XYZ file of C-alpha atoms in Angstrom:
631
model
C 82.314 129.109 116.475
C 84.158 128.273 119.842
C 86.878 126.444 117.752
C 87.467 129.729 115.635
C 87.731 131.727 118.684
C 90.356 129.352 120.017
C 92.109 129.483 116.722
C 92.159 133.406 116.819
C 93.483 133.494 120.435
C 96.197 131.200 119.286
C 97.017 133.037 116.154
C 97.052 136.428 118.336
C 99.544 134.729 120.520
C 101.700 133.156 117.778
C 101.970 136.384 115.750
C 102.759 138.793 118.519
C 106.311 140.271 118.806
C 108.426 137.766 120.510
C 111.066 140.078 121.836
C 112.332 137.411 124.361
C 112.835 134.615 122.075
C 115.911 133.770 120.206
C 115.889 135.379 116.713
C 118.260 134.723 113.730
C 118.747 136.197 110.443
C 119.234 134.130 107.405
C 121.869 136.589 106.155
C 123.916 135.452 109.168
C 124.275 132.042 107.464
C 125.944 133.484 104.450
C 123.421 132.712 101.739
C 125.087 132.020 98.289
C 123.582 134.268 95.488
C 123.531 131.235 93.179
C 122.049 128.577 95.783
C 120.829 129.701 98.963
C 119.263 126.562 100.007
C 121.678 125.618 102.662
C 121.589 128.913 104.277
C 117.828 129.230 104.383
C 117.151 125.545 105.606
C 120.219 126.030 108.241
C 118.339 129.081 109.714
C 114.941 127.292 110.004
C 116.983 124.257 111.404
C 118.631 126.363 114.197
C 115.903 126.034 116.575
C 115.305 129.718 116.907
C 111.900 130.893 117.769
C 111.965 133.465 115.037
C 113.743 133.268 111.750
C 114.163 136.669 109.893
C 114.473 136.117 106.094
C 116.009 139.497 105.557
C 117.093 141.043 102.151
C 120.650 140.023 101.131
C 120.436 142.325 98.130
C 119.561 139.613 95.850
C 116.698 137.078 95.503
C 117.108 133.738 97.211
C 117.466 130.943 94.781
C 116.538 127.694 96.599
C 115.585 124.037 96.298
C 112.908 122.825 98.532
C 112.655 124.112 102.088
C 111.110 122.246 104.995
C 109.440 124.355 107.683
C 109.742 123.264 111.269
C 107.322 123.190 114.394
C 107.139 125.883 117.043
C 108.537 128.535 114.884
C 107.995 131.934 113.222
C 109.394 132.563 109.851
C 109.077 136.293 108.709
C 109.983 137.161 105.198
C 110.815 140.823 105.161
C 110.011 143.633 102.855
C 111.576 143.326 99.276
C 112.525 139.597 99.882
C 111.998 137.370 96.895
C 112.457 133.430 97.255
C 112.478 131.732 94.112
C 112.842 128.145 92.921
C 116.098 127.375 91.386
C 115.851 127.102 87.544
C 116.509 123.674 86.305
C 115.783 122.066 89.687
C 112.495 120.717 90.887
C 112.664 117.918 88.380
C 110.753 115.459 90.584
C 107.041 115.430 89.734
C 106.007 116.244 93.276
C 108.889 118.801 94.141
C 107.307 121.590 95.944
C 109.097 124.931 96.994
C 108.061 124.911 100.669
C 106.903 121.970 102.665
C 104.835 122.014 105.697
C 104.672 118.312 106.582
C 103.820 116.954 110.161
C 104.441 120.648 111.645
C 102.785 122.155 114.491
C 102.514 125.558 115.755
C 104.112 127.352 112.830
C 103.596 131.136 111.591
C 104.960 132.057 108.134
C 104.399 135.640 107.317
C 105.583 138.546 105.089
C 106.182 142.208 105.169
C 105.692 144.511 102.388
C 105.973 142.993 99.222
C 107.614 139.659 99.956
C 107.143 137.065 97.530
C 107.585 133.149 97.192
C 107.606 132.261 93.575
C 108.604 129.454 91.179
C 109.028 128.975 87.445
C 105.586 127.899 85.720
C 106.728 128.484 82.222
C 109.582 126.200 82.683
C 107.575 123.395 84.162
C 105.061 123.658 81.311
C 108.009 123.210 78.696
C 107.827 119.384 78.128
C 111.340 119.632 76.443
C 112.740 120.651 80.039
C 110.488 119.003 82.286
C 108.213 115.883 82.701
C 104.724 117.276 82.549
C 103.148 117.252 86.182
C 100.656 119.124 88.300
C 102.285 118.607 91.657
C 105.051 121.272 91.880
C 103.391 123.297 94.508
C 104.434 126.531 96.076
C 103.439 125.395 99.604
C 102.740 121.696 100.211
C 100.981 121.178 103.527
C 100.224 117.681 105.204
C 99.439 116.373 108.465
C 99.974 119.713 110.116
C 98.252 121.552 112.985
C 97.939 125.250 114.002
C 99.473 126.847 111.027
C 99.318 130.462 110.141
C 100.393 131.688 106.479
C 99.760 135.287 105.817
C 100.745 138.685 104.183
C 102.668 136.995 101.253
C 102.478 136.712 97.573
C 102.779 133.037 96.377
C 103.222 132.904 92.466
C 104.127 130.958 89.457
C 104.048 127.135 90.739
C 103.806 124.170 88.574
C 100.927 122.995 90.718
C 99.064 124.799 93.485
C 99.806 127.964 95.402
C 98.842 125.973 98.419
C 98.115 122.328 98.592
C 96.464 120.914 101.793
C 96.735 117.307 101.521
C 96.562 113.967 103.420
C 97.162 113.335 106.391
C 94.704 116.016 106.931
C 95.574 119.525 108.298
C 93.898 121.108 111.126
C 93.520 124.652 112.484
C 94.933 126.384 109.532
C 94.620 130.398 108.772
C 95.477 131.568 105.359
C 95.257 135.381 105.336
C 96.134 138.174 103.145
C 97.640 136.019 100.545
C 98.006 136.993 96.838
C 97.922 133.450 95.257
C 98.498 134.078 91.482
C 99.361 132.415 88.275
C 99.653 128.808 89.143
C 99.506 125.795 86.993
C 96.735 123.707 88.510
C 94.951 125.647 91.317
C 95.153 128.655 93.528
C 94.462 126.386 96.574
C 93.589 122.736 96.757
C 91.787 121.351 99.863
C 92.089 117.667 99.814
C 91.761 117.148 103.514
C 91.220 119.926 106.228
C 89.492 120.707 109.215
C 88.932 124.250 110.824
C 90.465 125.936 107.812
C 90.065 129.711 107.490
C 90.940 131.474 104.281
C 90.530 135.292 104.830
C 91.100 138.299 102.526
C 92.910 136.311 99.943
C 93.285 136.714 96.257
C 92.915 133.406 94.287
C 93.723 134.733 90.760
C 95.008 133.884 87.413
C 95.304 130.007 87.382
C 96.094 128.486 84.056
C 97.825 125.408 82.886
C 96.083 122.039 83.598
C 92.631 121.158 84.714
C 90.834 121.879 87.065
C 92.697 125.269 86.854
C 90.366 126.773 89.443
C 90.812 129.491 92.043
C 90.103 127.026 94.847
C 89.235 123.161 94.670
C 87.661 121.239 97.458
C 88.612 117.645 96.188
C 89.126 114.720 98.964
C 90.500 111.765 97.103
C 89.507 109.017 99.627
C 86.604 108.453 101.691
C 88.576 109.161 105.154
C 89.579 112.626 103.901
C 87.522 115.380 104.949
C 86.501 119.052 104.325
C 85.181 120.148 107.767
C 84.451 123.771 109.083
C 86.307 125.395 106.156
C 85.571 128.909 105.631
C 86.274 131.462 102.843
C 85.816 135.021 103.918
C 86.180 138.340 102.229
C 88.239 136.631 99.367
C 88.490 137.995 95.672
C 88.646 135.021 93.023
C 89.004 136.032 89.345
C 91.107 135.526 86.171
C 91.328 131.721 86.548
C 91.105 129.638 83.454
C 88.153 127.507 84.587
C 85.950 127.720 87.712
C 86.231 130.082 90.464
C 85.250 127.490 92.904
C 85.314 123.811 92.432
C 83.582 121.400 94.766
C 84.594 118.127 93.343
C 83.687 115.477 95.896
C 82.075 112.613 93.736
C 82.850 110.366 96.759
C 80.675 109.563 99.784
C 83.141 110.652 102.464
C 83.035 109.053 105.935
C 82.529 112.427 107.637
C 79.849 115.031 106.461
C 81.358 118.168 104.921
C 80.846 121.695 106.082
C 81.899 124.666 103.986
C 81.152 128.416 104.119
C 81.834 131.125 101.643
C 81.228 134.476 103.019
C 81.429 137.920 101.476
C 83.442 136.866 98.541
C 83.748 138.435 95.066
C 83.779 136.160 91.998
C 84.237 137.555 88.542
C 85.917 137.140 85.207
C 86.785 133.243 85.548
C 86.166 130.632 82.941
C 83.309 129.289 85.122
C 81.727 130.298 88.423
C 80.786 128.038 91.250
C 80.711 124.260 90.373
C 79.071 121.759 92.716
C 79.901 118.016 92.118
C 79.013 116.676 95.564
C 76.732 113.863 94.826
C 78.821 111.067 96.354
C 79.422 107.721 94.818
C 77.095 106.463 92.205
C 76.443 103.151 93.918
C 76.404 104.454 97.659
C 74.562 106.556 99.926
C 74.881 110.423 99.017
C 77.601 112.481 100.592
C 76.225 114.330 103.595
C 76.927 117.885 104.918
C 76.390 121.545 103.864
C 77.864 124.176 101.744
C 76.692 127.824 102.427
C 77.369 130.837 100.207
C 76.542 134.271 102.143
C 76.394 137.460 100.435
C 78.543 136.471 97.610
C 78.772 138.222 94.359
C 79.152 136.129 91.163
C 79.621 136.937 87.570
C 81.496 135.237 84.612
C 81.701 136.085 80.995
C 81.885 132.717 79.404
C 80.291 129.708 81.266
C 77.179 129.171 83.705
C 77.695 131.128 87.038
C 76.544 128.152 89.132
C 76.640 124.574 88.184
C 75.158 121.604 89.667
C 76.501 118.404 88.639
C 75.068 114.970 89.935
C 73.411 116.680 93.050
C 70.899 114.495 94.499
C 68.174 114.245 97.024
C 69.088 113.253 100.513
C 72.708 114.486 100.247
C 74.608 117.581 100.659
C 72.664 120.867 101.190
C 73.605 123.707 99.168
C 72.297 127.007 100.615
C 72.785 130.520 99.343
C 71.867 133.570 101.313
C 71.481 137.240 99.955
C 73.839 136.281 96.885
C 73.773 138.220 93.590
C 74.512 136.773 90.265
C 75.528 139.556 87.377
C 74.751 137.509 84.065
C 74.448 140.565 81.911
C 77.519 139.931 79.785
C 77.098 136.221 79.724
C 75.378 134.469 76.901
C 74.565 131.356 79.009
C 72.021 130.876 81.487
C 73.040 131.575 85.130
C 72.358 128.168 86.411
C 73.115 124.670 84.898
C 71.600 121.323 86.536
C 72.700 118.120 85.436
C 73.026 114.441 86.919
C 74.009 110.965 86.156
C 72.376 109.657 89.191
C 68.968 107.774 88.943
C 67.503 109.821 91.972
C 66.078 113.186 91.875
C 67.996 116.541 92.160
C 67.324 118.216 95.423
C 68.808 119.812 98.565
C 69.174 123.412 96.775
C 67.997 126.644 98.429
C 68.677 129.860 96.754
C 67.727 131.905 99.840
C 66.839 135.328 98.498
C 68.810 135.275 95.303
C 69.015 138.135 92.674
C 69.970 137.633 88.968
C 70.782 140.545 87.091
C 69.746 139.995 83.360
C 67.096 140.806 80.843
C 63.735 139.376 82.029
C 63.076 137.315 78.810
C 66.357 135.463 78.983
C 66.663 131.741 79.854
C 67.479 131.240 83.729
C 68.095 127.469 83.987
C 69.888 125.209 81.423
C 68.903 121.630 82.219
C 70.090 118.967 79.899
C 68.957 115.314 79.741
C 68.274 114.134 83.238
C 67.694 110.449 82.204
C 65.538 108.868 85.186
C 66.114 111.782 87.754
C 63.600 114.534 88.346
C 63.956 118.108 89.823
C 62.570 118.395 93.213
C 61.315 121.889 94.072
C 64.183 124.270 94.813
C 64.024 126.261 97.903
C 64.086 130.037 98.586
C 63.270 132.766 95.973
C 64.810 134.194 92.901
C 64.307 137.623 91.430
C 65.284 138.605 87.978
C 66.414 142.187 87.754
C 66.804 144.007 84.345
C 68.727 146.822 83.336
C 65.758 149.119 83.621
C 65.141 148.152 87.224
C 62.109 146.003 86.483
C 61.847 142.894 88.570
C 60.239 139.442 87.938
C 59.902 136.523 90.574
C 61.044 133.311 88.938
C 58.475 130.385 89.356
C 60.720 127.592 91.068
C 57.833 125.367 91.535
C 56.845 125.436 87.787
C 60.497 124.745 86.945
C 60.300 121.418 89.105
C 56.956 120.571 87.676
C 58.645 120.609 83.909
C 61.364 118.171 85.051
C 59.453 115.153 86.740
C 62.069 112.553 85.459
C 61.317 109.050 84.299
C 60.401 106.971 87.381
C 60.115 103.776 85.418
C 63.972 103.911 84.547
C 65.041 104.160 88.273
C 65.368 100.494 88.249
C 67.530 100.387 85.344
C 70.256 97.727 86.069
C 72.902 95.613 84.245
C 72.320 91.984 83.884
C 74.775 89.351 85.211
C 77.227 87.986 82.838
C 78.047 84.160 82.746
C 81.720 84.620 81.541
C 82.098 80.780 81.565
C 79.652 80.624 78.630
C 81.407 83.066 76.497
C 83.251 81.987 73.377
C 84.688 83.682 70.487
C 82.157 84.017 67.527
C 82.519 81.591 64.548
C 84.936 83.254 62.039
C 86.098 85.910 64.511
C 89.565 86.745 63.444
C 90.531 89.517 65.985
C 91.600 93.185 65.457
C 93.813 94.965 67.902
C 93.587 98.528 66.773
C 90.503 100.606 68.196
C 89.703 104.230 69.002
C 88.389 103.632 72.632
C 90.180 105.326 75.506
C 89.434 103.982 78.926
C 89.532 106.470 81.840
C 88.763 105.599 85.422
C 87.739 101.849 85.779
C 88.069 99.460 82.888
C 87.343 95.706 82.762
C 88.686 94.037 79.647
C 87.676 90.441 78.829
C 89.883 88.226 76.789
C 89.274 84.586 75.845
C 92.268 82.442 75.877
C 93.110 78.519 75.912
C 95.069 76.941 78.368
C 98.715 77.255 77.460
C 98.137 80.269 75.201
C 99.937 83.528 75.656
C 98.423 86.715 74.216
C 100.190 89.964 74.406
C 97.681 92.740 75.613
C 98.957 96.134 74.891
C 98.158 99.035 77.020
C 98.571 102.411 75.248
C 98.477 105.976 76.613
C 96.171 108.099 74.460
C 95.970 110.945 76.832
C 97.637 111.922 80.296
C 99.004 114.939 82.152
C 102.163 113.117 82.745
C 103.673 109.717 83.517
C 101.047 107.011 84.071
C 100.993 104.242 86.749
C 97.926 102.205 87.498
C 97.342 98.869 89.055
C 96.024 95.725 87.028
C 94.370 92.778 88.413
C 93.986 89.613 86.471
C 91.294 87.314 87.049
C 91.135 83.536 85.674
C 88.195 82.061 84.138
C 87.085 80.482 87.573
C 87.002 84.107 88.994
C 89.886 83.778 90.978
C 92.606 86.524 91.270
C 95.259 85.136 89.381
C 97.833 88.043 89.417
C 98.398 91.718 90.696
C 100.672 93.984 88.980
C 101.460 97.761 88.236
C 101.749 99.203 84.825
C 103.905 102.249 84.248
C 103.974 104.271 81.213
C 106.136 107.398 80.881
C 104.382 109.382 78.230
C 101.560 109.878 75.688
C 101.891 107.343 72.889
C 103.899 105.077 75.371
C 103.015 101.392 75.481
C 103.244 98.636 77.994
C 102.758 94.980 76.795
C 101.340 92.507 79.342
C 101.668 88.909 78.366
C 98.592 86.969 79.448
C 99.650 83.390 80.042
C 96.733 81.408 80.127
C 96.540 78.391 82.530
C 92.897 77.765 82.003
C 90.632 77.950 79.001
C 87.883 80.546 79.074
C 87.367 84.397 79.625
C 90.186 86.154 81.581
C 89.339 89.464 83.071
C 91.793 92.469 83.366
C 90.650 95.088 85.751
C 92.397 98.385 85.926
C 91.838 102.102 87.078
C 93.427 105.240 85.931
C 92.884 108.890 85.592
C 94.650 108.740 82.029
C 92.983 107.712 78.802
C 94.078 104.141 78.084
C 93.721 102.316 75.024
C 93.747 98.280 75.317
C 94.472 96.309 72.363
C 94.785 92.407 71.707
C 95.517 90.674 68.309
C 93.382 87.623 69.429
C 89.658 87.218 68.833
C 87.231 86.977 71.675
C 87.661 90.122 73.514
C 85.526 93.117 74.746
C 84.848 95.569 77.629
C 82.453 94.760 80.458
C 79.839 97.314 80.970
C 78.516 96.190 84.347
C 78.354 98.311 87.456
C 79.153 101.828 86.664
C 79.330 101.111 82.988
C 81.992 101.384 80.363
C 84.036 104.551 81.343
C 85.526 106.199 78.192
C 87.394 109.469 77.274
C 87.196 111.277 73.926
C 86.403 108.185 71.918
C 84.680 108.806 68.852
C 83.925 104.991 68.099
C 81.689 102.214 67.084
C 80.846 99.737 69.699
C 79.024 96.372 69.086
C 76.958 94.171 71.237
C 74.725 91.029 71.360
C 70.983 91.298 71.356
C 69.280 87.838 72.180
C 66.822 86.581 69.748
C 63.878 86.907 71.954
C 64.537 90.301 73.378
C 61.599 92.728 72.683
C 63.255 95.878 74.229
C 66.765 97.198 73.861
C 67.797 99.749 76.570
C 71.205 101.549 76.348
C 72.037 104.195 78.958
C 74.624 107.034 77.612
C 75.888 109.540 80.076
C 78.089 112.562 79.288
C 79.618 114.638 81.934
C 78.489 118.302 82.315
C 79.612 120.386 79.312
C 81.160 117.220 77.658
C 78.591 116.488 75.070
C 78.460 113.273 72.770
C 76.091 112.530 69.938
C 74.693 108.751 69.549
C 73.236 106.580 66.934
C 71.913 103.018 67.469
C 71.899 100.771 64.580
C 70.345 97.101 64.417
C 72.027 94.268 62.614
C 70.521 95.426 59.222
C 72.157 98.864 59.496
C 69.081 100.709 60.230
C 69.069 103.646 62.771
C 66.794 102.554 65.420
C 67.511 105.536 67.783
C 69.785 108.716 68.045
C 70.367 111.897 69.811
C 72.302 114.762 68.544
C 75.041 116.310 70.853
C 73.799 116.273 74.568
C 75.193 115.944 77.856
C 73.571 114.542 80.958
C 71.981 111.028 80.733
C 69.874 109.733 77.744
C 68.172 106.376 77.499
C 68.062 104.949 73.916
C 64.983 102.477 73.970
C 63.961 100.626 70.972
C 61.331 98.068 70.497
C 61.866 94.939 68.277
C 60.367 91.835 67.203
C 62.078 88.391 68.158
C 64.659 87.385 65.660
C 65.607 83.863 64.466
C 69.180 84.203 66.008
C 71.128 86.598 68.331
C 71.912 89.742 66.567
C 74.732 92.110 66.480
C 73.852 95.835 67.000
C 76.189 98.978 66.892
C 76.217 102.063 68.874
C 78.049 104.934 67.197
C 79.543 107.599 69.400
C 80.590 110.960 67.650
C 81.052 114.573 68.200
C 82.679 113.492 71.591
C 84.159 116.092 73.811
C 85.740 114.294 76.850
C 84.101 111.923 79.648
C 81.103 109.606 78.625
C 79.810 106.139 79.938
C 77.772 103.370 78.472
C 75.733 100.688 80.233
C 73.631 98.011 78.494
C 70.285 97.573 80.085
C 69.280 94.155 81.401
C 68.751 91.628 80.043
C 71.319 92.622 77.364
C 74.709 90.743 78.057
C 76.931 93.632 79.508
C 79.710 93.311 77.165
C 80.796 95.424 74.177
C 83.198 94.950 71.448
C 85.194 97.419 69.379
C 84.973 95.388 66.093
C 82.773 92.326 64.991
C 86.142 90.395 64.525
C 86.490 90.494 68.311
C 82.993 89.408 69.241
C 82.273 86.891 71.927
C 78.842 85.048 72.011
C 77.103 83.102 74.669
C 76.967 79.234 74.093
């Protein structure tokens, strides 16, 4: 609280009339109707304490403008600043930059507007697709106020707060509308107050939310961030997106108070469990006196929330679910531990008393710990019913016996191409996030490994590490592919005989192809991470193994259907479309030899993951012609 009192005092000082300070008008710098960049930037660079962006009788057409420290910039009534058509070709070109700035006030008067040309940027014949052409890009800045303006039509976010982190920022009375990716993206910020803002009408590319809290790296932060008295509506996807699936170094602390959320593609989405293989993310998220309604998807979604991590606390919130066919709450996880750390306070849901309240898909090993607070369902006739939260938890105890699920170690040195394997390059598998491609090669052999982009939001760049059969890093390189359908051919020149591993990580959907036999994907650690891949995957089942266990995970709302076939082609386990975590567990009798089983994935929506449970060898093949076996 003391920090915000200090921020308020500083804001009052910085926004008071500065009658004694030097003031300049942009019109004094002779702005050109066709390109006013030089005039506007010269006024800002002049060193004046106050820059008045006055009305020249036409809209200011500009390229990127950089704000400076220790300055107040006032956009006067009827002023419209617009990105120059045809410019901003760079993928990260923003209209205004607030980079490494301190003590800055940017404010508007009347109907002042800062706008870009979203439809142009979405036209792939005119611009390379991208999601970073922001109206305001803020990095590494302190004591910044932006208020009383309309920010519209960017090719990215209305306001982007990125790394290095920003501190002591006030965004007030802004209309942030019709942006391509987000109204506001909070990547790294401390002491951020967003007050009396409208975050509306985002559409274009995911997440397509009103506001998104999404630190990208463990050293980034979202500390003492407050949304107060804001309206969030008309956004293509979630109104509020908490997307922090990483365990940050610092606990998060976010408050939403007296906000109104309605008519978005989704409501409030929590994905704050932290890394799959690390301790849970810590911190708190509080929603106080907020009203939530959405006509299409769940009002409140918890994805991979887990006990011992972030505490999500509601206080006196109301969900109006009367016009939504879906249940108001969705709970899902891909972690092995229980879902916990949720308190509904005194929550009221408006809907018929006999309707479903919680949608809970396959939780795998995880159970649901009792949810705190109380939940009252209120029908149109005024009748009320208290929902039994304790009974809900009792119906979802989880599978404690699966919490030790793990992948077996794999002895790569013992792998050889199966007899008769001829190799098949083409396959339908798209890898997203981390992939580990294993390829057998003999010393002196060169195999062309092809990376092909099957899906992306723009040009693709990702690192590749090549490990030789002895496990040593042989080479590091960077792959760059400009568009969907583009390819990069990597010559794998083997200096040793054995299995080489190519490790890469990308947010795009990447197909990896090799014409040579003896290749597959490792499913160790976090598993085989795939994207929109209707496919058949093959794996070895040791002769003496009595239980086959396969873990299949589909992200929230991104369902998949599975069938597990034995070597004879008999379906041994199956599950129609689901999302969440599902274990396919099959008992078998020992066989005379190692068998080749098949996992069929179909009706795939988007992100899904596969892990083979120990003692299965954790490697899968896109075709029997590519099979590796243990000698």
